[in-house]
Amino acid sequence: MVSADRLVAFAAMSLLLLVIPGPSVVFLIGRALAHGRRTALATVVGSAGGAYVLVVAVAFGVGAVVERSAAVFTVLKLAGAAYLVYLGVKALRQGTSLQAVVTGDGVTHSVARSLWEGFAVEVSNPKTIVFFVAVLPQFVDRSRGHEALQMLVLGLVFTVLGVVSDSVWGLAASTARDWFGRSPRRLSLVGGVGGLTMIGLGVAVAVTGRKE
């Protein structure tokens, strides 16, 4: 099992990573502002699932393939970037106004859809992929054996901390949404900025990361 000192050190490093907003956090804030608390929390759960899938992949060897292959890493990165751009364009072209969504007259996100979107963005998040591939294995004590189990435990710590951190972001953003909801003009601004932000984020994800 993982030693206490390694567990604490990994938790501290995970918190350092999590408090710096990345693609999944920016996406979450956009969903919270556009669709509210329910969508935000469902997105958080989906994101946690995506993160843990990456943990399992690294623990059982897939991470080594990503680490060695710039091509595989690039495919994952570009897939996530393309999905963010798609969501941004969709937000800009959405026929139903955010005012209708807030008042309950428009089409809202289902829980299943929010779970999937959170999962898809996180599982292709370069920031998380790099962290798990490059950092997670360093906290495994090979003298204790059961390396995969140790990674799964450490990954669970990261995922739990991520749920807490993302929930704070999502709840804060959905609370701010109430203020935006009192003005159709503010809501229109949220829709435009949210869509453009996701497009810009997708472009940024596509051009950053490993170059080799």
PDB file of C-alpha atoms in Angstrom:
ATOM      1  CA  MET A   1       0.000   0.000   0.000  1.00  0.00           C
ATOM      2  CA  VAL A   2       1.042   3.631  -0.456  1.00  0.00           C
ATOM      3  CA  SER A   3       3.097   5.075   2.387  1.00  0.00           C
ATOM      4  CA  ALA A   4       1.629   8.034   4.291  1.00  0.00           C
ATOM      5  CA  ASP A   5       4.393  10.435   3.307  1.00  0.00           C
ATOM      6  CA  ARG A   6       4.005   9.683  -0.396  1.00  0.00           C
ATOM      7  CA  LEU A   7       0.229   9.977  -0.095  1.00  0.00           C
ATOM      8  CA  VAL A   8       0.475  13.414   1.535  1.00  0.00           C
ATOM      9  CA  ALA A   9       3.085  14.593  -0.972  1.00  0.00           C
ATOM     10  CA  PHE A  10       0.961  13.445  -3.910  1.00  0.00           C
ATOM     11  CA  ALA A  11      -2.146  15.087  -2.439  1.00  0.00           C
ATOM     12  CA  ALA A  12      -0.253  18.369  -2.073  1.00  0.00           C
ATOM     13  CA  MET A  13       0.984  18.227  -5.663  1.00  0.00           C
ATOM     14  CA  SER A  14      -2.496  17.324  -6.880  1.00  0.00           C
ATOM     15  CA  LEU A  15      -3.986  20.334  -5.091  1.00  0.00           C
ATOM     16  CA  LEU A  16      -1.368  22.560  -6.681  1.00  0.00           C
ATOM     17  CA  LEU A  17      -2.423  21.309 -10.108  1.00  0.00           C
ATOM     18  CA  LEU A  18      -6.152  21.488  -9.388  1.00  0.00           C
ATOM     19  CA  VAL A  19      -6.270  25.051  -8.100  1.00  0.00           C
ATOM     20  CA  ILE A  20      -4.830  26.280 -11.419  1.00  0.00           C
ATOM     21  CA  PRO A  21      -7.819  26.387 -13.814  1.00  0.00           C
ATOM     22  CA  GLY A  22      -7.334  24.188 -16.863  1.00  0.00           C
ATOM     23  CA  PRO A  23      -9.570  23.180 -19.779  1.00  0.00           C
ATOM     24  CA  SER A  24     -12.007  21.171 -17.653  1.00  0.00           C
ATOM     25  CA  VAL A  25     -12.449  23.978 -15.076  1.00  0.00           C
ATOM     26  CA  VAL A  26     -13.008  26.657 -17.720  1.00  0.00           C
ATOM     27  CA  PHE A  27     -15.473  24.348 -19.466  1.00  0.00           C
ATOM     28  CA  LEU A  28     -17.238  23.678 -16.152  1.00  0.00           C
ATOM     29  CA  ILE A  29     -17.609  27.389 -15.414  1.00  0.00           C
ATOM     30  CA  GLY A  30     -19.111  27.919 -18.860  1.00  0.00           C
ATOM     31  CA  ARG A  31     -21.626  25.107 -18.307  1.00  0.00           C
ATOM     32  CA  ALA A  32     -22.538  26.457 -14.862  1.00  0.00           C
ATOM     33  CA  LEU A  33     -23.138  29.981 -16.159  1.00  0.00           C
ATOM     34  CA  ALA A  34     -25.169  28.742 -19.104  1.00  0.00           C
ATOM     35  CA  HIS A  35     -27.220  25.983 -17.475  1.00  0.00           C
ATOM     36  CA  GLY A  36     -26.954  26.241 -13.699  1.00  0.00           C
ATOM     37  CA  ARG A  37     -26.065  24.177 -10.653  1.00  0.00           C
ATOM     38  CA  ARG A  38     -27.534  20.835 -11.750  1.00  0.00           C
ATOM     39  CA  THR A  39     -25.594  20.804 -15.011  1.00  0.00           C
ATOM     40  CA  ALA A  40     -22.444  22.002 -13.250  1.00  0.00           C
ATOM     41  CA  LEU A  41     -22.507  19.193 -10.674  1.00  0.00           C
ATOM     42  CA  ALA A  42     -23.272  16.559 -13.317  1.00  0.00           C
ATOM     43  CA  THR A  43     -20.312  17.890 -15.303  1.00  0.00           C
ATOM     44  CA  VAL A  44     -18.124  17.574 -12.190  1.00  0.00           C
ATOM     45  CA  VAL A  45     -19.091  13.906 -11.810  1.00  0.00           C
ATOM     46  CA  GLY A  46     -18.436  13.241 -15.493  1.00  0.00           C
ATOM     47  CA  SER A  47     -15.061  14.959 -15.244  1.00  0.00           C
ATOM     48  CA  ALA A  48     -14.147  12.821 -12.225  1.00  0.00           C
ATOM     49  CA  GLY A  49     -15.003   9.710 -14.225  1.00  0.00           C
ATOM     50  CA  GLY A  50     -12.795  10.875 -17.084  1.00  0.00           C
ATOM     51  CA  ALA A  51      -9.905  11.538 -14.712  1.00  0.00           C
ATOM     52  CA  TYR A  52     -10.137   8.107 -13.145  1.00  0.00           C
ATOM     53  CA  VAL A  53     -10.265   6.397 -16.531  1.00  0.00           C
ATOM     54  CA  LEU A  54      -6.897   8.041 -17.193  1.00  0.00           C
ATOM     55  CA  VAL A  55      -5.639   6.755 -13.835  1.00  0.00           C
ATOM     56  CA  VAL A  56      -6.688   3.205 -14.710  1.00  0.00           C
ATOM     57  CA  ALA A  57      -5.055   3.533 -18.132  1.00  0.00           C
ATOM     58  CA  VAL A  58      -1.755   4.638 -16.606  1.00  0.00           C
ATOM     59  CA  ALA A  59      -1.905   2.029 -13.848  1.00  0.00           C
ATOM     60  CA  PHE A  60      -2.301  -0.814 -16.331  1.00  0.00           C
ATOM     61  CA  GLY A  61       0.255   0.307 -18.879  1.00  0.00           C
ATOM     62  CA  VAL A  62      -1.606   2.399 -21.447  1.00  0.00           C
ATOM     63  CA  GLY A  63       0.020   5.492 -20.007  1.00  0.00           C
ATOM     64  CA  ALA A  64       3.420   4.146 -21.032  1.00  0.00           C
ATOM     65  CA  VAL A  65       2.239   4.016 -24.650  1.00  0.00           C
ATOM     66  CA  VAL A  66       1.104   7.645 -24.490  1.00  0.00           C
ATOM     67  CA  GLU A  67       4.368   8.621 -22.825  1.00  0.00           C
ATOM     68  CA  ARG A  68       6.470   7.010 -25.573  1.00  0.00           C
ATOM     69  CA  SER A  69       4.317   8.054 -28.521  1.00  0.00           C
ATOM     70  CA  ALA A  70       3.997  11.698 -29.462  1.00  0.00           C
ATOM     71  CA  ALA A  71       1.480  10.617 -32.124  1.00  0.00           C
ATOM     72  CA  VAL A  72      -0.907   9.029 -29.602  1.00  0.00           C
ATOM     73  CA  PHE A  73      -0.613  12.029 -27.303  1.00  0.00           C
ATOM     74  CA  THR A  74      -1.315  14.393 -30.207  1.00  0.00           C
ATOM     75  CA  VAL A  75      -4.395  12.442 -31.277  1.00  0.00           C
ATOM     76  CA  LEU A  76      -5.834  12.621 -27.759  1.00  0.00           C
ATOM     77  CA  LYS A  77      -5.003  16.303 -27.474  1.00  0.00           C
ATOM     78  CA  LEU A  78      -6.532  17.223 -30.834  1.00  0.00           C
ATOM     79  CA  ALA A  79      -9.655  15.180 -30.120  1.00  0.00           C
ATOM     80  CA  GLY A  80     -10.228  17.152 -26.936  1.00  0.00           C
ATOM     81  CA  ALA A  81      -9.484  20.446 -28.697  1.00  0.00           C
ATOM     82  CA  ALA A  82     -11.907  19.663 -31.526  1.00  0.00           C
ATOM     83  CA  TYR A  83     -14.653  18.760 -29.045  1.00  0.00           C
ATOM     84  CA  LEU A  84     -14.207  22.059 -27.181  1.00  0.00           C
ATOM     85  CA  VAL A  85     -14.382  24.027 -30.442  1.00  0.00           C
ATOM     86  CA  TYR A  86     -17.509  22.079 -31.447  1.00  0.00           C
ATOM     87  CA  LEU A  87     -19.208  22.910 -28.144  1.00  0.00           C
ATOM     88  CA  GLY A  88     -18.199  26.562 -28.477  1.00  0.00           C
ATOM     89  CA  VAL A  89     -19.614  26.866 -31.990  1.00  0.00           C
ATOM     90  CA  LYS A  90     -22.767  25.099 -30.869  1.00  0.00           C
ATOM     91  CA  ALA A  91     -23.168  27.571 -27.991  1.00  0.00           C
ATOM     92  CA  LEU A  92     -22.818  30.519 -30.392  1.00  0.00           C
ATOM     93  CA  ARG A  93     -25.323  29.067 -32.843  1.00  0.00           C
ATOM     94  CA  GLN A  94     -27.808  27.876 -30.263  1.00  0.00           C
ATOM     95  CA  GLY A  95     -31.283  28.911 -31.289  1.00  0.00           C
ATOM     96  CA  THR A  96     -32.714  28.954 -27.769  1.00  0.00           C
ATOM     97  CA  SER A  97     -31.613  31.966 -25.757  1.00  0.00           C
ATOM     98  CA  LEU A  98     -30.059  31.665 -22.327  1.00  0.00           C
ATOM     99  CA  GLN A  99     -32.974  33.691 -20.985  1.00  0.00           C
ATOM    100  CA  ALA A 100     -35.305  30.860 -22.010  1.00  0.00           C
ATOM    101  CA  VAL A 101     -33.018  28.337 -20.356  1.00  0.00           C
ATOM    102  CA  VAL A 102     -32.997  30.273 -17.092  1.00  0.00           C
ATOM    103  CA  THR A 103     -36.749  30.711 -17.000  1.00  0.00           C
ATOM    104  CA  GLY A 104     -37.368  27.077 -17.912  1.00  0.00           C
ATOM    105  CA  ASP A 105     -38.826  27.789 -21.362  1.00  0.00           C
ATOM    106  CA  GLY A 106     -35.888  26.439 -23.342  1.00  0.00           C
ATOM    107  CA  VAL A 107     -34.046  23.192 -23.883  1.00  0.00           C
ATOM    108  CA  THR A 108     -31.864  22.322 -20.895  1.00  0.00           C
ATOM    109  CA  HIS A 109     -29.000  19.880 -20.566  1.00  0.00           C
ATOM    110  CA  SER A 110     -29.922  16.394 -19.397  1.00  0.00           C
ATOM    111  CA  VAL A 111     -27.853  14.842 -16.635  1.00  0.00           C
ATOM    112  CA  ALA A 112     -26.612  12.140 -19.017  1.00  0.00           C
ATOM    113  CA  ARG A 113     -25.477  14.709 -21.556  1.00  0.00           C
ATOM    114  CA  SER A 114     -23.704  16.770 -18.901  1.00  0.00           C
ATOM    115  CA  LEU A 115     -21.976  13.658 -17.552  1.00  0.00           C
ATOM    116  CA  TRP A 116     -20.760  12.749 -21.038  1.00  0.00           C
ATOM    117  CA  GLU A 117     -19.498  16.246 -21.835  1.00  0.00           C
ATOM    118  CA  GLY A 118     -17.598  16.461 -18.542  1.00  0.00           C
ATOM    119  CA  PHE A 119     -16.118  13.009 -19.151  1.00  0.00           C
ATOM    120  CA  ALA A 120     -15.103  13.751 -22.754  1.00  0.00           C
ATOM    121  CA  VAL A 121     -13.379  17.033 -21.898  1.00  0.00           C
ATOM    122  CA  GLU A 122     -11.441  15.590 -18.946  1.00  0.00           C
ATOM    123  CA  VAL A 123     -10.373  12.311 -20.538  1.00  0.00           C
ATOM    124  CA  SER A 124      -8.742  14.284 -23.362  1.00  0.00           C
ATOM    125  CA  ASN A 125      -7.368  17.071 -21.136  1.00  0.00           C
ATOM    126  CA  PRO A 126      -3.602  17.381 -21.899  1.00  0.00           C
ATOM    127  CA  LYS A 127      -2.952  18.849 -18.455  1.00  0.00           C
ATOM    128  CA  THR A 128      -4.353  15.777 -16.701  1.00  0.00           C
ATOM    129  CA  ILE A 129      -2.836  13.299 -19.149  1.00  0.00           C
ATOM    130  CA  VAL A 130       0.647  14.731 -18.686  1.00  0.00           C
ATOM    131  CA  PHE A 131       0.261  14.814 -14.906  1.00  0.00           C
ATOM    132  CA  PHE A 132      -0.763  11.166 -14.659  1.00  0.00           C
ATOM    133  CA  VAL A 133       1.765   9.892 -17.185  1.00  0.00           C
ATOM    134  CA  ALA A 134       4.760  11.903 -15.942  1.00  0.00           C
ATOM    135  CA  VAL A 135       4.049  12.474 -12.236  1.00  0.00           C
ATOM    136  CA  LEU A 136       1.813   9.705 -10.870  1.00  0.00           C
ATOM    137  CA  PRO A 137       4.343   6.839 -11.337  1.00  0.00           C
ATOM    138  CA  GLN A 138       6.968   8.808  -9.401  1.00  0.00           C
ATOM    139  CA  PHE A 139       4.957   8.440  -6.181  1.00  0.00           C
ATOM    140  CA  VAL A 140       4.786   4.649  -6.386  1.00  0.00           C
ATOM    141  CA  ASP A 141       6.990   2.795  -3.901  1.00  0.00           C
ATOM    142  CA  ARG A 142       8.159  -0.189  -5.963  1.00  0.00           C
ATOM    143  CA  SER A 143       9.700  -1.845  -2.901  1.00  0.00           C
ATOM    144  CA  ARG A 144       6.182  -2.367  -1.557  1.00  0.00           C
ATOM    145  CA  GLY A 145       4.955  -4.067  -4.718  1.00  0.00           C
ATOM    146  CA  HIS A 146       1.424  -3.809  -6.160  1.00  0.00           C
ATOM    147  CA  GLU A 147       2.376  -0.794  -8.280  1.00  0.00           C
ATOM    148  CA  ALA A 148      -0.947  -0.732 -10.141  1.00  0.00           C
ATOM    149  CA  LEU A 149      -2.918  -0.776  -6.877  1.00  0.00           C
ATOM    150  CA  GLN A 150      -0.798   2.068  -5.509  1.00  0.00           C
ATOM    151  CA  MET A 151      -1.516   4.126  -8.633  1.00  0.00           C
ATOM    152  CA  LEU A 152      -5.240   3.417  -8.309  1.00  0.00           C
ATOM    153  CA  VAL A 153      -5.198   4.625  -4.686  1.00  0.00           C
ATOM    154  CA  LEU A 154      -3.218   7.742  -5.537  1.00  0.00           C
ATOM    155  CA  GLY A 155      -5.506   8.394  -8.493  1.00  0.00           C
ATOM    156  CA  LEU A 156      -8.529   8.111  -6.221  1.00  0.00           C
ATOM    157  CA  VAL A 157      -7.034  10.793  -3.969  1.00  0.00           C
ATOM    158  CA  PHE A 158      -6.590  13.067  -7.001  1.00  0.00           C
ATOM    159  CA  THR A 159     -10.147  12.378  -8.181  1.00  0.00           C
ATOM    160  CA  VAL A 160     -11.721  13.129  -4.786  1.00  0.00           C
ATOM    161  CA  LEU A 161      -9.753  16.355  -4.473  1.00  0.00           C
ATOM    162  CA  GLY A 162     -10.793  17.217  -8.016  1.00  0.00           C
ATOM    163  CA  VAL A 163     -14.476  16.711  -7.195  1.00  0.00           C
ATOM    164  CA  VAL A 164     -14.177  19.058  -4.209  1.00  0.00           C
ATOM    165  CA  SER A 165     -12.254  21.711  -6.159  1.00  0.00           C
ATOM    166  CA  ASP A 166     -14.478  21.544  -9.238  1.00  0.00           C
ATOM    167  CA  SER A 167     -17.645  21.620  -7.124  1.00  0.00           C
ATOM    168  CA  VAL A 168     -16.495  24.878  -5.548  1.00  0.00           C
ATOM    169  CA  TRP A 169     -15.869  26.371  -8.999  1.00  0.00           C
ATOM    170  CA  GLY A 170     -19.206  25.095 -10.336  1.00  0.00           C
ATOM    171  CA  LEU A 171     -21.289  26.239  -7.372  1.00  0.00           C
ATOM    172  CA  ALA A 172     -19.642  29.664  -7.388  1.00  0.00           C
ATOM    173  CA  ALA A 173     -20.300  30.084 -11.109  1.00  0.00           C
ATOM    174  CA  SER A 174     -23.898  28.877 -10.859  1.00  0.00           C
ATOM    175  CA  THR A 175     -24.497  31.345  -8.018  1.00  0.00           C
ATOM    176  CA  ALA A 176     -23.161  34.154 -10.210  1.00  0.00           C
ATOM    177  CA  ARG A 177     -25.573  32.939 -12.885  1.00  0.00           C
ATOM    178  CA  ASP A 178     -28.486  34.113 -10.725  1.00  0.00           C
ATOM    179  CA  TRP A 179     -27.141  37.650 -11.013  1.00  0.00           C
ATOM    180  CA  PHE A 180     -26.760  37.302 -14.775  1.00  0.00           C
ATOM    181  CA  GLY A 181     -30.256  35.852 -14.951  1.00  0.00           C
ATOM    182  CA  ARG A 182     -31.815  39.133 -13.868  1.00  0.00           C
ATOM    183  CA  SER A 183     -30.798  40.764 -17.140  1.00  0.00           C
ATOM    184  CA  PRO A 184     -31.355  39.401 -20.672  1.00  0.00           C
ATOM    185  CA  ARG A 185     -28.440  41.551 -21.792  1.00  0.00           C
ATOM    186  CA  ARG A 186     -26.105  39.939 -19.272  1.00  0.00           C
ATOM    187  CA  LEU A 187     -27.321  36.496 -20.345  1.00  0.00           C
ATOM    188  CA  SER A 188     -26.632  37.301 -23.979  1.00  0.00           C
ATOM    189  CA  LEU A 189     -23.139  38.345 -22.974  1.00  0.00           C
ATOM    190  CA  VAL A 190     -22.631  35.045 -21.106  1.00  0.00           C
ATOM    191  CA  GLY A 191     -23.700  33.064 -24.152  1.00  0.00           C
ATOM    192  CA  GLY A 192     -21.349  34.889 -26.510  1.00  0.00           C
ATOM    193  CA  VAL A 193     -18.394  34.956 -24.140  1.00  0.00           C
ATOM    194  CA  GLY A 194     -18.944  31.328 -23.140  1.00  0.00           C
ATOM    195  CA  GLY A 195     -18.979  30.144 -26.736  1.00  0.00           C
ATOM    196  CA  LEU A 196     -15.929  32.185 -27.715  1.00  0.00           C
ATOM    197  CA  THR A 197     -14.097  31.047 -24.577  1.00  0.00           C
ATOM    198  CA  MET A 198     -14.605  27.380 -25.412  1.00  0.00           C
ATOM    199  CA  ILE A 199     -13.449  27.949 -28.992  1.00  0.00           C
ATOM    200  CA  GLY A 200     -10.370  29.821 -27.778  1.00  0.00           C
ATOM    201  CA  LEU A 201      -9.705  27.127 -25.198  1.00  0.00           C
ATOM    202  CA  GLY A 202      -9.915  24.432 -27.861  1.00  0.00           C
ATOM    203  CA  VAL A 203      -7.403  26.296 -30.026  1.00  0.00           C
ATOM    204  CA  ALA A 204      -5.086  26.775 -27.033  1.00  0.00           C
ATOM    205  CA  VAL A 205      -5.237  23.069 -26.178  1.00  0.00           C
ATOM    206  CA  ALA A 206      -4.435  22.172 -29.796  1.00  0.00           C
ATOM    207  CA  VAL A 207      -1.288  24.294 -29.964  1.00  0.00           C
ATOM    208  CA  THR A 208       0.157  23.553 -26.522  1.00  0.00           C
ATOM    209  CA  GLY A 209       1.791  20.455 -25.072  1.00  0.00           C
ATOM    210  CA  ARG A 210       4.488  18.123 -26.306  1.00  0.00           C
ATOM    211  CA  LYS A 211       6.202  19.100 -29.516  1.00  0.00           C
ATOM    212  CA  GLU A 212       8.447  16.060 -30.076  1.00  0.00           C
TER     213      GLU A 212
END
